[in-house]
């Protein structure tokens, strides 16, 4: 996120990129936070619990800062399904590991299913930012599968356990392809569900670092991965440059008045 903050500072800010500073440094924050003009850039760790904590904290922050016009965009890496490694996927829909368009939240022992809805127009606008001939990569729309773990949940064969075989895995991957799922990761259901519940328009932009139809292990070099990792950054930075001074929807953030800001 520091790298993205520096890129954004170079692209949109009057200040120099070397002025970027981690605003969460020195505390007990589990994430880093940077601010470039009117853009907040935050990191999160792996999985739905991590991004859920971040989003709860961030939504409270936005509420108390009286911000009612916001756009949340998640960028990151993912495993591709039937696409060339290095392809950027802009999520249209998000499915959980049971192929439901929902994120399961257990509240006081009772499961709740929160719908995973993203902003379709925002996704289209982000794809329109892609210039394949000049960028050297393609950004496409696709569905995303989000799981609770990296190995069994993503039906890998290179973990400590696997009660299935290559044939089982390929049959299930074929089902995902038919359903329009083009990448797999671990945060999108929580991100889509929480931003939708908060009435915040949102999008997910992830690069693929392998094609799961061809194997479970990343074979790209570190240099290749570094190049691919910058692709969502480039796309989103271009979108921000064109839309920074254009207000998004002015709908009010859905926030419980009984919530207390974490100290």
PDB file of C-alpha atoms in Angstrom:
ATOM      1  CA  UNK A   1       0.000   0.000   0.000  1.00  0.00           C
ATOM      2  CA  UNK A   2       2.944   2.300   0.511  1.00  0.00           C
ATOM      3  CA  UNK A   3       3.940   1.662  -3.095  1.00  0.00           C
ATOM      4  CA  UNK A   4       0.404   2.477  -4.262  1.00  0.00           C
ATOM      5  CA  UNK A   5       0.340   5.614  -2.104  1.00  0.00           C
ATOM      6  CA  UNK A   6       3.571   6.802  -3.722  1.00  0.00           C
ATOM      7  CA  UNK A   7       2.196   6.060  -7.189  1.00  0.00           C
ATOM      8  CA  UNK A   8      -0.979   7.982  -6.396  1.00  0.00           C
ATOM      9  CA  UNK A   9       0.954  10.900  -4.935  1.00  0.00           C
ATOM     10  CA  UNK A  10       2.982  11.076  -8.125  1.00  0.00           C
ATOM     11  CA  UNK A  11      -0.138  10.904 -10.315  1.00  0.00           C
ATOM     12  CA  UNK A  12      -2.576  13.232  -8.532  1.00  0.00           C
ATOM     13  CA  UNK A  13      -0.917  15.154  -5.740  1.00  0.00           C
ATOM     14  CA  UNK A  14       0.882  18.460  -5.773  1.00  0.00           C
ATOM     15  CA  UNK A  15       3.197  17.088  -3.102  1.00  0.00           C
ATOM     16  CA  UNK A  16       6.108  14.849  -3.941  1.00  0.00           C
ATOM     17  CA  UNK A  17       5.780  11.112  -3.615  1.00  0.00           C
ATOM     18  CA  UNK A  18       8.488  10.928  -0.964  1.00  0.00           C
ATOM     19  CA  UNK A  19       6.202  12.856   1.416  1.00  0.00           C
ATOM     20  CA  UNK A  20       3.961   9.800   1.817  1.00  0.00           C
ATOM     21  CA  UNK A  21       3.726   8.799   5.488  1.00  0.00           C
ATOM     22  CA  UNK A  22       2.100   5.891   7.310  1.00  0.00           C
ATOM     23  CA  UNK A  23      -0.454   7.625   9.548  1.00  0.00           C
ATOM     24  CA  UNK A  24      -0.982   4.470  11.627  1.00  0.00           C
ATOM     25  CA  UNK A  25       2.699   4.057  12.458  1.00  0.00           C
ATOM     26  CA  UNK A  26       3.692   3.835  16.094  1.00  0.00           C
ATOM     27  CA  UNK A  27       0.364   2.589  17.485  1.00  0.00           C
ATOM     28  CA  UNK A  28      -1.213  -0.826  17.840  1.00  0.00           C
ATOM     29  CA  UNK A  29      -2.921  -0.633  14.475  1.00  0.00           C
ATOM     30  CA  UNK A  30      -2.932  -3.929  12.556  1.00  0.00           C
ATOM     31  CA  UNK A  31      -2.803  -2.063   9.266  1.00  0.00           C
ATOM     32  CA  UNK A  32      -1.005   0.806   7.547  1.00  0.00           C
ATOM     33  CA  UNK A  33      -2.829   3.953   6.464  1.00  0.00           C
ATOM     34  CA  UNK A  34      -1.799   6.636   3.983  1.00  0.00           C
ATOM     35  CA  UNK A  35      -3.613   9.752   2.793  1.00  0.00           C
ATOM     36  CA  UNK A  36      -3.084  11.307  -0.631  1.00  0.00           C
ATOM     37  CA  UNK A  37      -5.353  14.297  -1.257  1.00  0.00           C
ATOM     38  CA  UNK A  38      -8.881  12.965  -0.572  1.00  0.00           C
ATOM     39  CA  UNK A  39      -7.890   9.312  -0.890  1.00  0.00           C
ATOM     40  CA  UNK A  40      -7.267   7.008   2.066  1.00  0.00           C
ATOM     41  CA  UNK A  41      -5.133   3.957   1.347  1.00  0.00           C
ATOM     42  CA  UNK A  42      -5.145   1.130   3.878  1.00  0.00           C
ATOM     43  CA  UNK A  43      -3.688  -2.358   4.087  1.00  0.00           C
ATOM     44  CA  UNK A  44      -5.257  -5.464   5.568  1.00  0.00           C
ATOM     45  CA  UNK A  45      -4.030  -8.962   6.295  1.00  0.00           C
ATOM     46  CA  UNK A  46      -5.296 -12.274   4.889  1.00  0.00           C
ATOM     47  CA  UNK A  47      -8.887 -13.386   5.075  1.00  0.00           C
ATOM     48  CA  UNK A  48     -12.360 -12.139   5.908  1.00  0.00           C
ATOM     49  CA  UNK A  49     -11.717 -11.568   9.649  1.00  0.00           C
ATOM     50  CA  UNK A  50      -8.903  -9.136   8.897  1.00  0.00           C
ATOM     51  CA  UNK A  51     -10.770  -7.091   6.312  1.00  0.00           C
ATOM     52  CA  UNK A  52     -13.933  -7.161   8.452  1.00  0.00           C
ATOM     53  CA  UNK A  53     -12.063  -5.508  11.327  1.00  0.00           C
ATOM     54  CA  UNK A  54     -10.582  -2.933   8.973  1.00  0.00           C
ATOM     55  CA  UNK A  55     -13.923  -2.075   7.369  1.00  0.00           C
ATOM     56  CA  UNK A  56     -15.696  -1.707  10.706  1.00  0.00           C
ATOM     57  CA  UNK A  57     -12.995   0.680  11.901  1.00  0.00           C
ATOM     58  CA  UNK A  58     -12.952   2.564   8.610  1.00  0.00           C
ATOM     59  CA  UNK A  59     -16.736   2.942   8.358  1.00  0.00           C
ATOM     60  CA  UNK A  60     -16.833   4.351  11.898  1.00  0.00           C
ATOM     61  CA  UNK A  61     -14.025   6.734  10.989  1.00  0.00           C
ATOM     62  CA  UNK A  62     -15.898   7.929   7.899  1.00  0.00           C
ATOM     63  CA  UNK A  63     -19.096   8.394   9.919  1.00  0.00           C
ATOM     64  CA  UNK A  64     -17.437  10.551  12.557  1.00  0.00           C
ATOM     65  CA  UNK A  65     -15.630  12.526   9.852  1.00  0.00           C
ATOM     66  CA  UNK A  66     -19.062  13.279   8.291  1.00  0.00           C
ATOM     67  CA  UNK A  67     -18.109  11.678   4.968  1.00  0.00           C
ATOM     68  CA  UNK A  68     -21.236  10.733   3.036  1.00  0.00           C
ATOM     69  CA  UNK A  69     -19.829  10.553  -0.487  1.00  0.00           C
ATOM     70  CA  UNK A  70     -17.390   7.666  -0.733  1.00  0.00           C
ATOM     71  CA  UNK A  71     -16.113   4.937  -2.995  1.00  0.00           C
ATOM     72  CA  UNK A  72     -14.285   1.883  -1.619  1.00  0.00           C
ATOM     73  CA  UNK A  73     -12.049  -0.115  -3.985  1.00  0.00           C
ATOM     74  CA  UNK A  74     -10.118  -3.195  -2.929  1.00  0.00           C
ATOM     75  CA  UNK A  75      -6.993  -4.099  -4.898  1.00  0.00           C
ATOM     76  CA  UNK A  76      -4.919  -7.239  -4.513  1.00  0.00           C
ATOM     77  CA  UNK A  77      -3.839 -10.616  -5.838  1.00  0.00           C
ATOM     78  CA  UNK A  78      -5.834 -13.740  -6.602  1.00  0.00           C
ATOM     79  CA  UNK A  79      -5.683 -17.125  -8.241  1.00  0.00           C
ATOM     80  CA  UNK A  80      -7.057 -17.123 -11.775  1.00  0.00           C
ATOM     81  CA  UNK A  81      -9.537 -19.640 -13.165  1.00  0.00           C
ATOM     82  CA  UNK A  82      -9.193 -20.160 -16.902  1.00  0.00           C
ATOM     83  CA  UNK A  83      -7.396 -16.855 -17.503  1.00  0.00           C
ATOM     84  CA  UNK A  84      -3.802 -15.975 -18.273  1.00  0.00           C
ATOM     85  CA  UNK A  85      -1.675 -15.138 -15.213  1.00  0.00           C
ATOM     86  CA  UNK A  86      -1.314 -11.380 -14.945  1.00  0.00           C
ATOM     87  CA  UNK A  87      -4.891 -10.724 -16.076  1.00  0.00           C
ATOM     88  CA  UNK A  88      -6.743  -8.149 -13.985  1.00  0.00           C
ATOM     89  CA  UNK A  89     -10.234  -9.213 -12.869  1.00  0.00           C
ATOM     90  CA  UNK A  90     -12.817  -6.587 -11.952  1.00  0.00           C
ATOM     91  CA  UNK A  91     -15.455  -8.450  -9.953  1.00  0.00           C
ATOM     92  CA  UNK A  92     -19.075  -8.353 -11.127  1.00  0.00           C
ATOM     93  CA  UNK A  93     -20.399 -10.778  -8.532  1.00  0.00           C
ATOM     94  CA  UNK A  94     -18.891 -12.466  -5.493  1.00  0.00           C
ATOM     95  CA  UNK A  95     -19.586 -16.055  -4.402  1.00  0.00           C
ATOM     96  CA  UNK A  96     -18.598 -17.812  -1.194  1.00  0.00           C
ATOM     97  CA  UNK A  97     -17.125 -21.328  -1.003  1.00  0.00           C
ATOM     98  CA  UNK A  98     -20.640 -22.799  -1.245  1.00  0.00           C
ATOM     99  CA  UNK A  99     -21.279 -20.717  -4.363  1.00  0.00           C
ATOM    100  CA  UNK A 100     -23.751 -18.435  -2.619  1.00  0.00           C
ATOM    101  CA  UNK A 101     -23.933 -14.700  -3.303  1.00  0.00           C
ATOM    102  CA  UNK A 102     -23.584 -14.061   0.406  1.00  0.00           C
ATOM    103  CA  UNK A 103     -21.210 -13.735   3.329  1.00  0.00           C
ATOM    104  CA  UNK A 104     -22.028 -15.782   6.414  1.00  0.00           C
ATOM    105  CA  UNK A 105     -21.800 -13.921   9.722  1.00  0.00           C
ATOM    106  CA  UNK A 106     -22.523 -15.796  12.959  1.00  0.00           C
ATOM    107  CA  UNK A 107     -24.117 -13.491  15.529  1.00  0.00           C
ATOM    108  CA  UNK A 108     -24.726 -14.902  19.032  1.00  0.00           C
ATOM    109  CA  UNK A 109     -24.637 -18.441  17.711  1.00  0.00           C
ATOM    110  CA  UNK A 110     -26.989 -17.790  14.807  1.00  0.00           C
ATOM    111  CA  UNK A 111     -25.767 -17.604  11.183  1.00  0.00           C
ATOM    112  CA  UNK A 112     -26.818 -14.655   9.062  1.00  0.00           C
ATOM    113  CA  UNK A 113     -26.323 -14.376   5.299  1.00  0.00           C
ATOM    114  CA  UNK A 114     -25.376 -10.883   4.175  1.00  0.00           C
ATOM    115  CA  UNK A 115     -25.741 -10.298   0.397  1.00  0.00           C
ATOM    116  CA  UNK A 116     -22.535  -9.631  -1.507  1.00  0.00           C
ATOM    117  CA  UNK A 117     -23.412  -6.791  -3.847  1.00  0.00           C
ATOM    118  CA  UNK A 118     -20.994  -4.543  -5.721  1.00  0.00           C
ATOM    119  CA  UNK A 119     -21.616  -1.432  -7.788  1.00  0.00           C
ATOM    120  CA  UNK A 120     -22.014  -2.538 -11.423  1.00  0.00           C
ATOM    121  CA  UNK A 121     -21.424   0.893 -12.936  1.00  0.00           C
ATOM    122  CA  UNK A 122     -18.258   1.354 -10.925  1.00  0.00           C
ATOM    123  CA  UNK A 123     -16.964  -1.991 -12.200  1.00  0.00           C
ATOM    124  CA  UNK A 124     -17.648  -0.920 -15.802  1.00  0.00           C
ATOM    125  CA  UNK A 125     -15.957   2.419 -15.261  1.00  0.00           C
ATOM    126  CA  UNK A 126     -12.848   0.694 -13.917  1.00  0.00           C
ATOM    127  CA  UNK A 127     -12.664  -1.689 -16.879  1.00  0.00           C
ATOM    128  CA  UNK A 128     -12.958   1.304 -19.203  1.00  0.00           C
ATOM    129  CA  UNK A 129      -9.728   2.624 -17.669  1.00  0.00           C
ATOM    130  CA  UNK A 130      -7.819  -0.265 -19.237  1.00  0.00           C
ATOM    131  CA  UNK A 131      -5.908   0.364 -22.470  1.00  0.00           C
ATOM    132  CA  UNK A 132      -4.550  -3.105 -23.287  1.00  0.00           C
ATOM    133  CA  UNK A 133      -2.325  -1.993 -26.168  1.00  0.00           C
ATOM    134  CA  UNK A 134      -0.574   0.595 -24.011  1.00  0.00           C
ATOM    135  CA  UNK A 135      -0.839  -1.088 -20.618  1.00  0.00           C
ATOM    136  CA  UNK A 136       0.456  -4.475 -21.719  1.00  0.00           C
ATOM    137  CA  UNK A 137      -2.297  -6.314 -19.852  1.00  0.00           C
ATOM    138  CA  UNK A 138      -6.028  -6.919 -20.063  1.00  0.00           C
ATOM    139  CA  UNK A 139      -8.655  -6.054 -17.456  1.00  0.00           C
ATOM    140  CA  UNK A 140     -11.834  -8.099 -17.737  1.00  0.00           C
ATOM    141  CA  UNK A 141     -15.106  -8.479 -15.847  1.00  0.00           C
ATOM    142  CA  UNK A 142     -15.646 -11.742 -14.038  1.00  0.00           C
ATOM    143  CA  UNK A 143     -17.161 -13.375 -11.002  1.00  0.00           C
ATOM    144  CA  UNK A 144     -15.026 -13.984  -7.917  1.00  0.00           C
ATOM    145  CA  UNK A 145     -15.027 -16.868  -5.450  1.00  0.00           C
ATOM    146  CA  UNK A 146     -13.955 -16.054  -1.897  1.00  0.00           C
ATOM    147  CA  UNK A 147     -12.997 -18.769   0.590  1.00  0.00           C
ATOM    148  CA  UNK A 148     -12.216 -18.982   4.305  1.00  0.00           C
ATOM    149  CA  UNK A 149      -8.857 -20.656   3.879  1.00  0.00           C
ATOM    150  CA  UNK A 150      -6.064 -21.073   1.356  1.00  0.00           C
ATOM    151  CA  UNK A 151      -5.731 -24.854   1.032  1.00  0.00           C
ATOM    152  CA  UNK A 152      -8.773 -27.124   1.493  1.00  0.00           C
ATOM    153  CA  UNK A 153     -11.158 -24.226   0.948  1.00  0.00           C
ATOM    154  CA  UNK A 154      -9.515 -23.585  -2.399  1.00  0.00           C
ATOM    155  CA  UNK A 155      -9.269 -27.335  -3.126  1.00  0.00           C
ATOM    156  CA  UNK A 156      -5.502 -27.284  -3.454  1.00  0.00           C
ATOM    157  CA  UNK A 157      -3.486 -30.477  -3.630  1.00  0.00           C
ATOM    158  CA  UNK A 158      -0.250 -28.998  -2.267  1.00  0.00           C
ATOM    159  CA  UNK A 159      -1.344 -28.510   1.353  1.00  0.00           C
ATOM    160  CA  UNK A 160      -0.987 -30.813   4.352  1.00  0.00           C
ATOM    161  CA  UNK A 161      -4.347 -32.497   3.665  1.00  0.00           C
ATOM    162  CA  UNK A 162      -6.430 -33.319   0.593  1.00  0.00           C
ATOM    163  CA  UNK A 163      -9.411 -35.691   0.766  1.00  0.00           C
ATOM    164  CA  UNK A 164      -9.893 -35.335  -2.990  1.00  0.00           C
ATOM    165  CA  UNK A 165      -7.814 -35.829  -6.114  1.00  0.00           C
ATOM    166  CA  UNK A 166      -6.868 -34.028  -9.308  1.00  0.00           C
ATOM    167  CA  UNK A 167      -9.961 -35.283 -11.132  1.00  0.00           C
ATOM    168  CA  UNK A 168     -12.253 -33.996  -8.370  1.00  0.00           C
ATOM    169  CA  UNK A 169     -10.504 -30.649  -8.450  1.00  0.00           C
ATOM    170  CA  UNK A 170     -10.740 -30.274 -12.228  1.00  0.00           C
ATOM    171  CA  UNK A 171     -14.450 -31.173 -12.226  1.00  0.00           C
ATOM    172  CA  UNK A 172     -15.154 -28.464  -9.660  1.00  0.00           C
ATOM    173  CA  UNK A 173     -12.972 -25.929 -11.482  1.00  0.00           C
ATOM    174  CA  UNK A 174     -14.980 -26.642 -14.643  1.00  0.00           C
ATOM    175  CA  UNK A 175     -18.142 -25.804 -12.704  1.00  0.00           C
ATOM    176  CA  UNK A 176     -16.603 -22.518 -11.640  1.00  0.00           C
ATOM    177  CA  UNK A 177     -15.680 -21.660 -15.231  1.00  0.00           C
ATOM    178  CA  UNK A 178     -19.241 -22.386 -16.371  1.00  0.00           C
ATOM    179  CA  UNK A 179     -20.532 -20.101 -13.621  1.00  0.00           C
ATOM    180  CA  UNK A 180     -18.336 -17.252 -14.861  1.00  0.00           C
ATOM    181  CA  UNK A 181     -15.921 -17.348 -11.926  1.00  0.00           C
ATOM    182  CA  UNK A 182     -12.535 -16.104 -13.081  1.00  0.00           C
ATOM    183  CA  UNK A 183     -10.585 -15.786  -9.839  1.00  0.00           C
ATOM    184  CA  UNK A 184     -10.390 -17.031  -6.254  1.00  0.00           C
ATOM    185  CA  UNK A 185      -9.247 -15.173  -3.138  1.00  0.00           C
ATOM    186  CA  UNK A 186     -10.131 -14.791   0.555  1.00  0.00           C
ATOM    187  CA  UNK A 187     -11.641 -11.360   1.267  1.00  0.00           C
ATOM    188  CA  UNK A 188     -14.212 -10.422  -1.353  1.00  0.00           C
ATOM    189  CA  UNK A 189     -17.369 -11.775   0.292  1.00  0.00           C
ATOM    190  CA  UNK A 190     -16.691  -9.816   3.484  1.00  0.00           C
ATOM    191  CA  UNK A 191     -15.725  -6.694   1.540  1.00  0.00           C
ATOM    192  CA  UNK A 192     -18.780  -6.790  -0.740  1.00  0.00           C
ATOM    193  CA  UNK A 193     -21.215  -7.654   2.058  1.00  0.00           C
ATOM    194  CA  UNK A 194     -20.000  -5.053   4.541  1.00  0.00           C
ATOM    195  CA  UNK A 195     -19.781  -2.200   2.040  1.00  0.00           C
ATOM    196  CA  UNK A 196     -23.249  -3.082   0.740  1.00  0.00           C
ATOM    197  CA  UNK A 197     -24.637  -3.158   4.282  1.00  0.00           C
ATOM    198  CA  UNK A 198     -23.055   0.254   4.882  1.00  0.00           C
ATOM    199  CA  UNK A 199     -24.554   1.630   1.646  1.00  0.00           C
ATOM    200  CA  UNK A 200     -21.107   2.415   0.215  1.00  0.00           C
ATOM    201  CA  UNK A 201     -20.478   1.858  -3.479  1.00  0.00           C
ATOM    202  CA  UNK A 202     -17.566  -0.493  -3.948  1.00  0.00           C
ATOM    203  CA  UNK A 203     -15.512  -2.510  -6.409  1.00  0.00           C
ATOM    204  CA  UNK A 204     -12.833  -5.206  -6.361  1.00  0.00           C
ATOM    205  CA  UNK A 205      -9.827  -5.206  -8.700  1.00  0.00           C
ATOM    206  CA  UNK A 206      -7.424  -8.161  -8.401  1.00  0.00           C
ATOM    207  CA  UNK A 207      -4.624  -9.448 -10.579  1.00  0.00           C
ATOM    208  CA  UNK A 208      -4.256 -13.193 -11.116  1.00  0.00           C
ATOM    209  CA  UNK A 209      -0.898 -14.765 -10.280  1.00  0.00           C
ATOM    210  CA  UNK A 210      -1.591 -18.229 -11.743  1.00  0.00           C
ATOM    211  CA  UNK A 211      -4.217 -20.214 -13.641  1.00  0.00           C
ATOM    212  CA  UNK A 212      -5.658 -22.823 -11.285  1.00  0.00           C
ATOM    213  CA  UNK A 213      -6.609 -25.051 -14.231  1.00  0.00           C
ATOM    214  CA  UNK A 214      -2.879 -25.604 -14.743  1.00  0.00           C
ATOM    215  CA  UNK A 215      -1.831 -26.182 -11.135  1.00  0.00           C
ATOM    216  CA  UNK A 216      -1.892 -25.000  -7.538  1.00  0.00           C
ATOM    217  CA  UNK A 217       1.581 -23.505  -7.146  1.00  0.00           C
ATOM    218  CA  UNK A 218       2.761 -20.121  -8.380  1.00  0.00           C
ATOM    219  CA  UNK A 219       5.604 -20.562 -10.859  1.00  0.00           C
ATOM    220  CA  UNK A 220       6.086 -16.915 -11.860  1.00  0.00           C
ATOM    221  CA  UNK A 221       9.290 -15.196 -10.798  1.00  0.00           C
ATOM    222  CA  UNK A 222       9.356 -12.472  -8.146  1.00  0.00           C
ATOM    223  CA  UNK A 223      10.047  -9.959 -10.898  1.00  0.00           C
ATOM    224  CA  UNK A 224       6.942 -11.073 -12.804  1.00  0.00           C
ATOM    225  CA  UNK A 225       4.804 -10.967  -9.676  1.00  0.00           C
ATOM    226  CA  UNK A 226       6.012  -7.447  -8.884  1.00  0.00           C
ATOM    227  CA  UNK A 227       5.016  -6.281 -12.369  1.00  0.00           C
ATOM    228  CA  UNK A 228       1.608  -7.962 -12.125  1.00  0.00           C
ATOM    229  CA  UNK A 229       1.028  -6.571  -8.632  1.00  0.00           C
ATOM    230  CA  UNK A 230       1.247  -3.026  -9.999  1.00  0.00           C
ATOM    231  CA  UNK A 231      -1.469  -3.586 -12.604  1.00  0.00           C
ATOM    232  CA  UNK A 232      -4.499  -3.046 -10.328  1.00  0.00           C
ATOM    233  CA  UNK A 233      -2.678  -0.053  -8.863  1.00  0.00           C
ATOM    234  CA  UNK A 234      -2.240   1.459 -12.301  1.00  0.00           C
ATOM    235  CA  UNK A 235      -5.870   0.910 -13.247  1.00  0.00           C
ATOM    236  CA  UNK A 236      -7.276   2.334 -10.020  1.00  0.00           C
ATOM    237  CA  UNK A 237      -4.879   5.287 -10.029  1.00  0.00           C
ATOM    238  CA  UNK A 238      -6.074   6.192 -13.508  1.00  0.00           C
ATOM    239  CA  UNK A 239      -9.687   5.983 -12.341  1.00  0.00           C
ATOM    240  CA  UNK A 240      -8.950   8.206  -9.339  1.00  0.00           C
ATOM    241  CA  UNK A 241      -7.194  10.774 -11.514  1.00  0.00           C
ATOM    242  CA  UNK A 242     -10.296  11.113 -13.672  1.00  0.00           C
ATOM    243  CA  UNK A 243     -12.834  11.050 -10.839  1.00  0.00           C
ATOM    244  CA  UNK A 244     -11.185  12.578  -7.775  1.00  0.00           C
ATOM    245  CA  UNK A 245     -13.095  15.865  -8.036  1.00  0.00           C
ATOM    246  CA  UNK A 246     -16.361  14.289  -9.168  1.00  0.00           C
ATOM    247  CA  UNK A 247     -18.650  13.528  -6.200  1.00  0.00           C
ATOM    248  CA  UNK A 248     -19.870   9.961  -5.974  1.00  0.00           C
ATOM    249  CA  UNK A 249     -23.376   9.197  -4.739  1.00  0.00           C
ATOM    250  CA  UNK A 250     -24.411  11.335  -1.800  1.00  0.00           C
ATOM    251  CA  UNK A 251     -26.294   8.531  -0.068  1.00  0.00           C
ATOM    252  CA  UNK A 252     -25.834   8.388   3.676  1.00  0.00           C
ATOM    253  CA  UNK A 253     -23.596   5.741   5.182  1.00  0.00           C
ATOM    254  CA  UNK A 254     -25.588   3.091   7.038  1.00  0.00           C
ATOM    255  CA  UNK A 255     -24.132   3.209  10.538  1.00  0.00           C
ATOM    256  CA  UNK A 256     -25.616   2.079  13.856  1.00  0.00           C
ATOM    257  CA  UNK A 257     -25.879   5.001  16.301  1.00  0.00           C
ATOM    258  CA  UNK A 258     -25.244   2.595  19.185  1.00  0.00           C
ATOM    259  CA  UNK A 259     -21.756   1.771  17.930  1.00  0.00           C
ATOM    260  CA  UNK A 260     -18.820   3.218  19.821  1.00  0.00           C
ATOM    261  CA  UNK A 261     -15.568   4.255  18.229  1.00  0.00           C
ATOM    262  CA  UNK A 262     -12.700   2.003  19.261  1.00  0.00           C
ATOM    263  CA  UNK A 263     -10.050   3.929  21.162  1.00  0.00           C
TER     264      UNK A 263
END
